[in-house]
mmCIF file with all atom_site columns, C-alpha atoms in Angstrom:
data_model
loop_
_atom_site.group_PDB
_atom_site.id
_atom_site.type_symbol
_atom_site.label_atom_id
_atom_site.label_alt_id
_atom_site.label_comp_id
_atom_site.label_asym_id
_atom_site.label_entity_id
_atom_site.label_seq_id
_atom_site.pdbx_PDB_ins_code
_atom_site.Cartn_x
_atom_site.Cartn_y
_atom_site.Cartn_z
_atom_site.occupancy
_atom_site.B_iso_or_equiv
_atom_site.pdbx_formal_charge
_atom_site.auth_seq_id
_atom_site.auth_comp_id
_atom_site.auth_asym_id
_atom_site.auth_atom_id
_atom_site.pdbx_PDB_model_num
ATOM 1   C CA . UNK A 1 1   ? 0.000   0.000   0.000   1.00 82.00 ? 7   UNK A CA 1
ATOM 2   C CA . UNK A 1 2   ? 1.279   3.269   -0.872  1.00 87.00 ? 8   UNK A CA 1
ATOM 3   C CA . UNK A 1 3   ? 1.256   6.482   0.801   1.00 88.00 ? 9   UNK A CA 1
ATOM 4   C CA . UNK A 1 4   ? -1.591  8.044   -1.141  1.00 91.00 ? 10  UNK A CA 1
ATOM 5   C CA . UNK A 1 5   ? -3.944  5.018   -0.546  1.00 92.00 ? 11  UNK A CA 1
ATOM 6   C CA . UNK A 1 6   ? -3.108  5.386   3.313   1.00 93.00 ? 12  UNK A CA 1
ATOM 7   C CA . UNK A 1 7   ? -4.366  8.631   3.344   1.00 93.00 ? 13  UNK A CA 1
ATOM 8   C CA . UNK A 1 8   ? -6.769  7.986   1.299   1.00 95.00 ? 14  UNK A CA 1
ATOM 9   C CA . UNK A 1 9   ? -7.840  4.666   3.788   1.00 95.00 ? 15  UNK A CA 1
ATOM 10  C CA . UNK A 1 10  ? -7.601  6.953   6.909   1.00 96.00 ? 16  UNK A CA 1
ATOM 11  C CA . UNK A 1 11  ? -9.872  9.778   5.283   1.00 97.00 ? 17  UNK A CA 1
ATOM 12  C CA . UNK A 1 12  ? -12.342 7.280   4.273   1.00 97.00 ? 18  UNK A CA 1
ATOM 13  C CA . UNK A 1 13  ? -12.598 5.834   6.999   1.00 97.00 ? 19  UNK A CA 1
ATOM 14  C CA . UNK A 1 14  ? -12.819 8.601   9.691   1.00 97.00 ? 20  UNK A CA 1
ATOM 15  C CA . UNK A 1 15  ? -15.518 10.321  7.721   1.00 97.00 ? 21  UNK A CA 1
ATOM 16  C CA . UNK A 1 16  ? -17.555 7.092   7.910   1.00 97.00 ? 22  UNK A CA 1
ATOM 17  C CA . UNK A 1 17  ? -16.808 7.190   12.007  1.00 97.00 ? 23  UNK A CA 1
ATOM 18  C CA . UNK A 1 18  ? -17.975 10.708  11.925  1.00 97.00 ? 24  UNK A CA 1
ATOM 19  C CA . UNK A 1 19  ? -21.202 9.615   10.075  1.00 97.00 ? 25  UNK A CA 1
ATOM 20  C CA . UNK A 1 20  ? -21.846 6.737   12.034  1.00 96.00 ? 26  UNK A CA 1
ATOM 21  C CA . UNK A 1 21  ? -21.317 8.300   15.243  1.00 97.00 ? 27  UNK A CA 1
ATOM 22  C CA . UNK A 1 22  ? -23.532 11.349  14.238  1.00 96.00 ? 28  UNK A CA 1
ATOM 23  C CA . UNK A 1 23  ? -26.408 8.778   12.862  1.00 96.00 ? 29  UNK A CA 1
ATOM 24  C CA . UNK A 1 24  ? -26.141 6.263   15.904  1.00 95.00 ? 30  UNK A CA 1
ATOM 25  C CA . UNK A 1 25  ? -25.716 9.940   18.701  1.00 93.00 ? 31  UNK A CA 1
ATOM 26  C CA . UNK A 1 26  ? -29.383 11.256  16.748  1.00 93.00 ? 32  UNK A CA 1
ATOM 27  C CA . UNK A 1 27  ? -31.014 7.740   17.822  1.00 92.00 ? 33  UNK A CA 1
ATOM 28  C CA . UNK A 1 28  ? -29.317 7.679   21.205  1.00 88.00 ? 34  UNK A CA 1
ATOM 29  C CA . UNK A 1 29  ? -30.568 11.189  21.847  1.00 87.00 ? 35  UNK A CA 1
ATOM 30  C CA . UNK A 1 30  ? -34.344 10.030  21.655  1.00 85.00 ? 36  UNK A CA 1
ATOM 31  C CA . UNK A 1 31  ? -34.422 8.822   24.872  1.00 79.00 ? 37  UNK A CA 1
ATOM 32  C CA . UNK A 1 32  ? -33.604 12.550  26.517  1.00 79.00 ? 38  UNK A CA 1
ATOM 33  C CA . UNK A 1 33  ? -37.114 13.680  24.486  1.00 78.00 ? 39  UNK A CA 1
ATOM 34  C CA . UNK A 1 34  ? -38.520 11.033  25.313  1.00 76.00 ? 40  UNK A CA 1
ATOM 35  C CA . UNK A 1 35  ? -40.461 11.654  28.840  1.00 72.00 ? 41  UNK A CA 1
ATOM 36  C CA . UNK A 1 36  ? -41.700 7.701   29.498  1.00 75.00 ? 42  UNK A CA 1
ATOM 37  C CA . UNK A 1 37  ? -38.354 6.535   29.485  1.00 74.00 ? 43  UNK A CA 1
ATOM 38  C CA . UNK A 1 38  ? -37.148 6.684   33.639  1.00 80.00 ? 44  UNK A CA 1
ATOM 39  C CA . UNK A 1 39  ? -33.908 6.657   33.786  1.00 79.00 ? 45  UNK A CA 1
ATOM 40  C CA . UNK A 1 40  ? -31.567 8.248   35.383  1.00 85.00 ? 46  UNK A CA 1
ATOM 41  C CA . UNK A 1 41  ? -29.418 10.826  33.522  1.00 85.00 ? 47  UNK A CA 1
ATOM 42  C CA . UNK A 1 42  ? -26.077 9.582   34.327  1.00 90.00 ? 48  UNK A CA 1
ATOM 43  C CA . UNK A 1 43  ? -27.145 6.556   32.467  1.00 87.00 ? 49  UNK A CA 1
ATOM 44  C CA . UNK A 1 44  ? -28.615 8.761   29.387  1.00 86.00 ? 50  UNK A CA 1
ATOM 45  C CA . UNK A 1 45  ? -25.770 9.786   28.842  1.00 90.00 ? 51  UNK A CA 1
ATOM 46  C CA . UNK A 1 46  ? -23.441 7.165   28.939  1.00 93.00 ? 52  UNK A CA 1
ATOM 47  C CA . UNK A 1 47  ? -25.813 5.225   26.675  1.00 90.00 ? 53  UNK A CA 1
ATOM 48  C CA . UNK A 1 48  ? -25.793 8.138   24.587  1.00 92.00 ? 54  UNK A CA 1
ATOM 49  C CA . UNK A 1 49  ? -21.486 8.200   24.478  1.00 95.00 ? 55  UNK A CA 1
ATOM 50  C CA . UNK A 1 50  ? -21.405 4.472   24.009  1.00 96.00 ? 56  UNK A CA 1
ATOM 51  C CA . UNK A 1 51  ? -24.404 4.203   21.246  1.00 94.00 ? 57  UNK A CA 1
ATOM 52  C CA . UNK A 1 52  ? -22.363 7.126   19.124  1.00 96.00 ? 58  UNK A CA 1
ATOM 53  C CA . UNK A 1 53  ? -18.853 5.615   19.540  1.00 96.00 ? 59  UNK A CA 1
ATOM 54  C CA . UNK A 1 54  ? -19.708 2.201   19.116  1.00 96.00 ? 60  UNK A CA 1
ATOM 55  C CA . UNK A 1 55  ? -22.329 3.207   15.958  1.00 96.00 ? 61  UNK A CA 1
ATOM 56  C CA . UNK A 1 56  ? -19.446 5.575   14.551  1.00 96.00 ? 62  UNK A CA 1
ATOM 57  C CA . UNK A 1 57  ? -17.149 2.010   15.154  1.00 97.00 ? 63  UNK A CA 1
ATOM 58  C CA . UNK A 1 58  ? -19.798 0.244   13.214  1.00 96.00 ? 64  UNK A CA 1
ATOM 59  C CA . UNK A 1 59  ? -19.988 2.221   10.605  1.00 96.00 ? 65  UNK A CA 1
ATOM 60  C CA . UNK A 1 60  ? -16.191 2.549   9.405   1.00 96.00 ? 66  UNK A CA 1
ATOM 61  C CA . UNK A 1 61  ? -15.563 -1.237  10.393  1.00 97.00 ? 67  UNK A CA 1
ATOM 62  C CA . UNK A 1 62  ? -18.339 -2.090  7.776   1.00 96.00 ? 68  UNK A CA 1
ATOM 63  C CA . UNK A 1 63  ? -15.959 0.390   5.102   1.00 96.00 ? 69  UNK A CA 1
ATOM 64  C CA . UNK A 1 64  ? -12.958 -0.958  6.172   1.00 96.00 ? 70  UNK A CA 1
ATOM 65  C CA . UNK A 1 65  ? -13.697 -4.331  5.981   1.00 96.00 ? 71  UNK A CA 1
ATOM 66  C CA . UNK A 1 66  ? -15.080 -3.581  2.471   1.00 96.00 ? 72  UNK A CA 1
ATOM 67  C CA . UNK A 1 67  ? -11.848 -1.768  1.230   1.00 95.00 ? 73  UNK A CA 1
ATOM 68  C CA . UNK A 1 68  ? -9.217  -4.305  2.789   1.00 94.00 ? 74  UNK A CA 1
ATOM 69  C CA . UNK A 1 69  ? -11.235 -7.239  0.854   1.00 95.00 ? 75  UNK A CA 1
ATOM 70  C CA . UNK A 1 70  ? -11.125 -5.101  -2.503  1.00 95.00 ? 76  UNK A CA 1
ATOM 71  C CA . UNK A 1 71  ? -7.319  -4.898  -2.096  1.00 93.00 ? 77  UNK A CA 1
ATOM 72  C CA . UNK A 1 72  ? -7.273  -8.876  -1.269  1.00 95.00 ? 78  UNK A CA 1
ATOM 73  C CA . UNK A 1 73  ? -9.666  -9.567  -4.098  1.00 95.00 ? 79  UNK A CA 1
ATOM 74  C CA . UNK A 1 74  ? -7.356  -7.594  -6.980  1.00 94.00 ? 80  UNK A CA 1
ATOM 75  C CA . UNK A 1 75  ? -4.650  -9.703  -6.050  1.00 95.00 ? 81  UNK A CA 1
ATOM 76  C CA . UNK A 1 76  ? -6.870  -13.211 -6.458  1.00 95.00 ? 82  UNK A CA 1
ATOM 77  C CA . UNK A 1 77  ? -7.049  -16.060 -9.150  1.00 95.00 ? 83  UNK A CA 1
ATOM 78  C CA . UNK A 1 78  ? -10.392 -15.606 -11.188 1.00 95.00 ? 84  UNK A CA 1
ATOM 79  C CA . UNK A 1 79  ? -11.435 -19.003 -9.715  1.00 96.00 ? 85  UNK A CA 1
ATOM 80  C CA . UNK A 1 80  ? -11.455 -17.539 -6.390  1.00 95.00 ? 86  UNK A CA 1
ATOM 81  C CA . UNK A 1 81  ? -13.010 -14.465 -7.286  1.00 95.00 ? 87  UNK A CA 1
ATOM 82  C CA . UNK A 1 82  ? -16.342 -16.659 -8.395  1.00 96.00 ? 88  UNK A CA 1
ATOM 83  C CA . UNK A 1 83  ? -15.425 -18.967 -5.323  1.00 95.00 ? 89  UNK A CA 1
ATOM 84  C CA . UNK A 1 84  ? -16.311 -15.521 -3.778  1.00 95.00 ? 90  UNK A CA 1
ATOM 85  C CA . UNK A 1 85  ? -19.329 -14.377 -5.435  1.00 94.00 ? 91  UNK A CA 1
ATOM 86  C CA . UNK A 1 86  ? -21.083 -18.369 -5.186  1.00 96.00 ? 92  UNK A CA 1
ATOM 87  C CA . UNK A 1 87  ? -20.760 -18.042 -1.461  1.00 95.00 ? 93  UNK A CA 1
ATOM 88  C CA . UNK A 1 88  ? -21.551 -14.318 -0.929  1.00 95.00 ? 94  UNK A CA 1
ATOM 89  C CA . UNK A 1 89  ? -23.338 -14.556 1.922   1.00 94.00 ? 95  UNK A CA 1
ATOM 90  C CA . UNK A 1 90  ? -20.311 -15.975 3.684   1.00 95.00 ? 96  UNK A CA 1
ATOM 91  C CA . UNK A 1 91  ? -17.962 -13.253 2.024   1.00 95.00 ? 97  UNK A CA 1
ATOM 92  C CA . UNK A 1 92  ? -20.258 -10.485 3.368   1.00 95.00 ? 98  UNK A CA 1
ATOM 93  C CA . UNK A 1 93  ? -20.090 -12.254 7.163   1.00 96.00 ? 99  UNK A CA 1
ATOM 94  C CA . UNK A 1 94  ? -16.294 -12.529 6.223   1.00 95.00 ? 100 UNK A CA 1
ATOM 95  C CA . UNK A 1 95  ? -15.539 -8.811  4.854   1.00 95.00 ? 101 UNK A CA 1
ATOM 96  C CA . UNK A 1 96  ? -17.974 -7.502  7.787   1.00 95.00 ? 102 UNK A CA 1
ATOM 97  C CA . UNK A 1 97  ? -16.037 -9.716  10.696  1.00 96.00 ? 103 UNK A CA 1
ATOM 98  C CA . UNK A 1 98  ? -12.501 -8.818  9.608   1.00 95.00 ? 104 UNK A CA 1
ATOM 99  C CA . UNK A 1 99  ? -13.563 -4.973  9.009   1.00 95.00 ? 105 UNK A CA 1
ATOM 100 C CA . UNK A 1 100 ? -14.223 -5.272  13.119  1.00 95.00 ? 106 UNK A CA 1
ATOM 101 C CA . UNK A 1 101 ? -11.701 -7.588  14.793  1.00 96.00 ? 107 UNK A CA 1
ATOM 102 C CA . UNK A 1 102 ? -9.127  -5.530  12.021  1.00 95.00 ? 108 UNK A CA 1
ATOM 103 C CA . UNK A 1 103 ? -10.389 -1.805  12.232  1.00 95.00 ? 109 UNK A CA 1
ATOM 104 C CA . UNK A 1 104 ? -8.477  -0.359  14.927  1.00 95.00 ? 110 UNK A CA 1
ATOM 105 C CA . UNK A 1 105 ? -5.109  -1.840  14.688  1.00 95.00 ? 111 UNK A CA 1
ATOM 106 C CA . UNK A 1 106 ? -4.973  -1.279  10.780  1.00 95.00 ? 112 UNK A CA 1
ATOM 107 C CA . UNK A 1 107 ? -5.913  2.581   11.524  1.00 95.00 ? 113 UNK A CA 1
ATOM 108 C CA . UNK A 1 108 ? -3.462  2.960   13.856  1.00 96.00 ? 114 UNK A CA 1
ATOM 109 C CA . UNK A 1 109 ? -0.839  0.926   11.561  1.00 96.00 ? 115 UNK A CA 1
ATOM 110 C CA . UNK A 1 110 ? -1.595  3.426   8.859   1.00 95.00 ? 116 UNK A CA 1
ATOM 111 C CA . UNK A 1 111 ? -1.054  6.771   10.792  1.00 95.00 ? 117 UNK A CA 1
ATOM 112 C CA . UNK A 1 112 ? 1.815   5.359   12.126  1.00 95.00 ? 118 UNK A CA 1
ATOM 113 C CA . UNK A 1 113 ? 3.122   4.886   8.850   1.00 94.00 ? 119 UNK A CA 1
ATOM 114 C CA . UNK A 1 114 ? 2.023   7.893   7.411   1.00 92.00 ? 120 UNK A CA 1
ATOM 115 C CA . UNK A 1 115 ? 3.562   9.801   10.317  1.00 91.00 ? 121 UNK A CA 1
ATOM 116 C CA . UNK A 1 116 ? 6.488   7.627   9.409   1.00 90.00 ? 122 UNK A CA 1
ATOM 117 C CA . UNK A 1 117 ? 7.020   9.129   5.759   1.00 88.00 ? 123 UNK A CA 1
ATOM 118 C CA . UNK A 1 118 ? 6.440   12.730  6.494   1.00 80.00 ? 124 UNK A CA 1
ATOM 119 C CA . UNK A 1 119 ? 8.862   12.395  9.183   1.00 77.00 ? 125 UNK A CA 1
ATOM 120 C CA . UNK A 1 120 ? 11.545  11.341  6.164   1.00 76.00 ? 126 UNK A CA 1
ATOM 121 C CA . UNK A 1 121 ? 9.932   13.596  3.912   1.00 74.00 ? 127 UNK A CA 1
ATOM 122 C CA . UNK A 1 122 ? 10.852  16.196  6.458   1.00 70.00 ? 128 UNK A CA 1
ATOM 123 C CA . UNK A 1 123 ? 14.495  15.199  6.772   1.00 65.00 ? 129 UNK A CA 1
#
């Protein structure tokens, strides 16, 4: 992966956190409207912080699962490739499953190497 499709994989994918946490914080918010709900605010509002990270996590796991299998996909044998689309439902649990156990330490390998070449850039 090169330097441009780092930043390019970072951008991406903290505008989809920033969409899914805005998205999940607007349903999370219903229950301080909401009047029937009684509970205490301490816990409205933690609900509320967890629903908007954890939707925002959501969200840009999904996309980042989706653009690391496009990468592994390029690099396939055609046979694989139809392999892939026969069994799509299993590719989408796949692509969806590595996107979250993969998220995190891939963003943070990525800034760290983009840090990395600016730093030499810099030099």
């Amino acid at each position: 992966m090169n330097y441009k499709e780092r930043k390019d994989y970072l951008f991406y994918v903290s505008i989809a956190f920033l969409v899914g946490s805005f998205l999940y914080g607007c349903l999370a918010f219903f229950p301080f409207v909401d009047s029937s709900l009684d509970l205490p605010m301490k816990t409205k509002i933690i609900n509320f912080i967890l629903s908007t990270l954890l939707g925002g996590y959501l969200i840009c796991s999904i996309l980042s699962g989706i653009l690391q299998f496009i990468r592994f996909i390029k690099k396939q044998s055609r046979l694989v490739k139809i392999l892939s689309i026969v069994f799509f439902l299993i590719t989408i649990l796949i692509i969806i499953a590595v996107g979250f156990f993969s998220t995190l330490p891939y963003y943070i390998y990525n800034i760290w190497q983009v840090k990395k070449r600016k730093i030499l850039i810099e030099k």
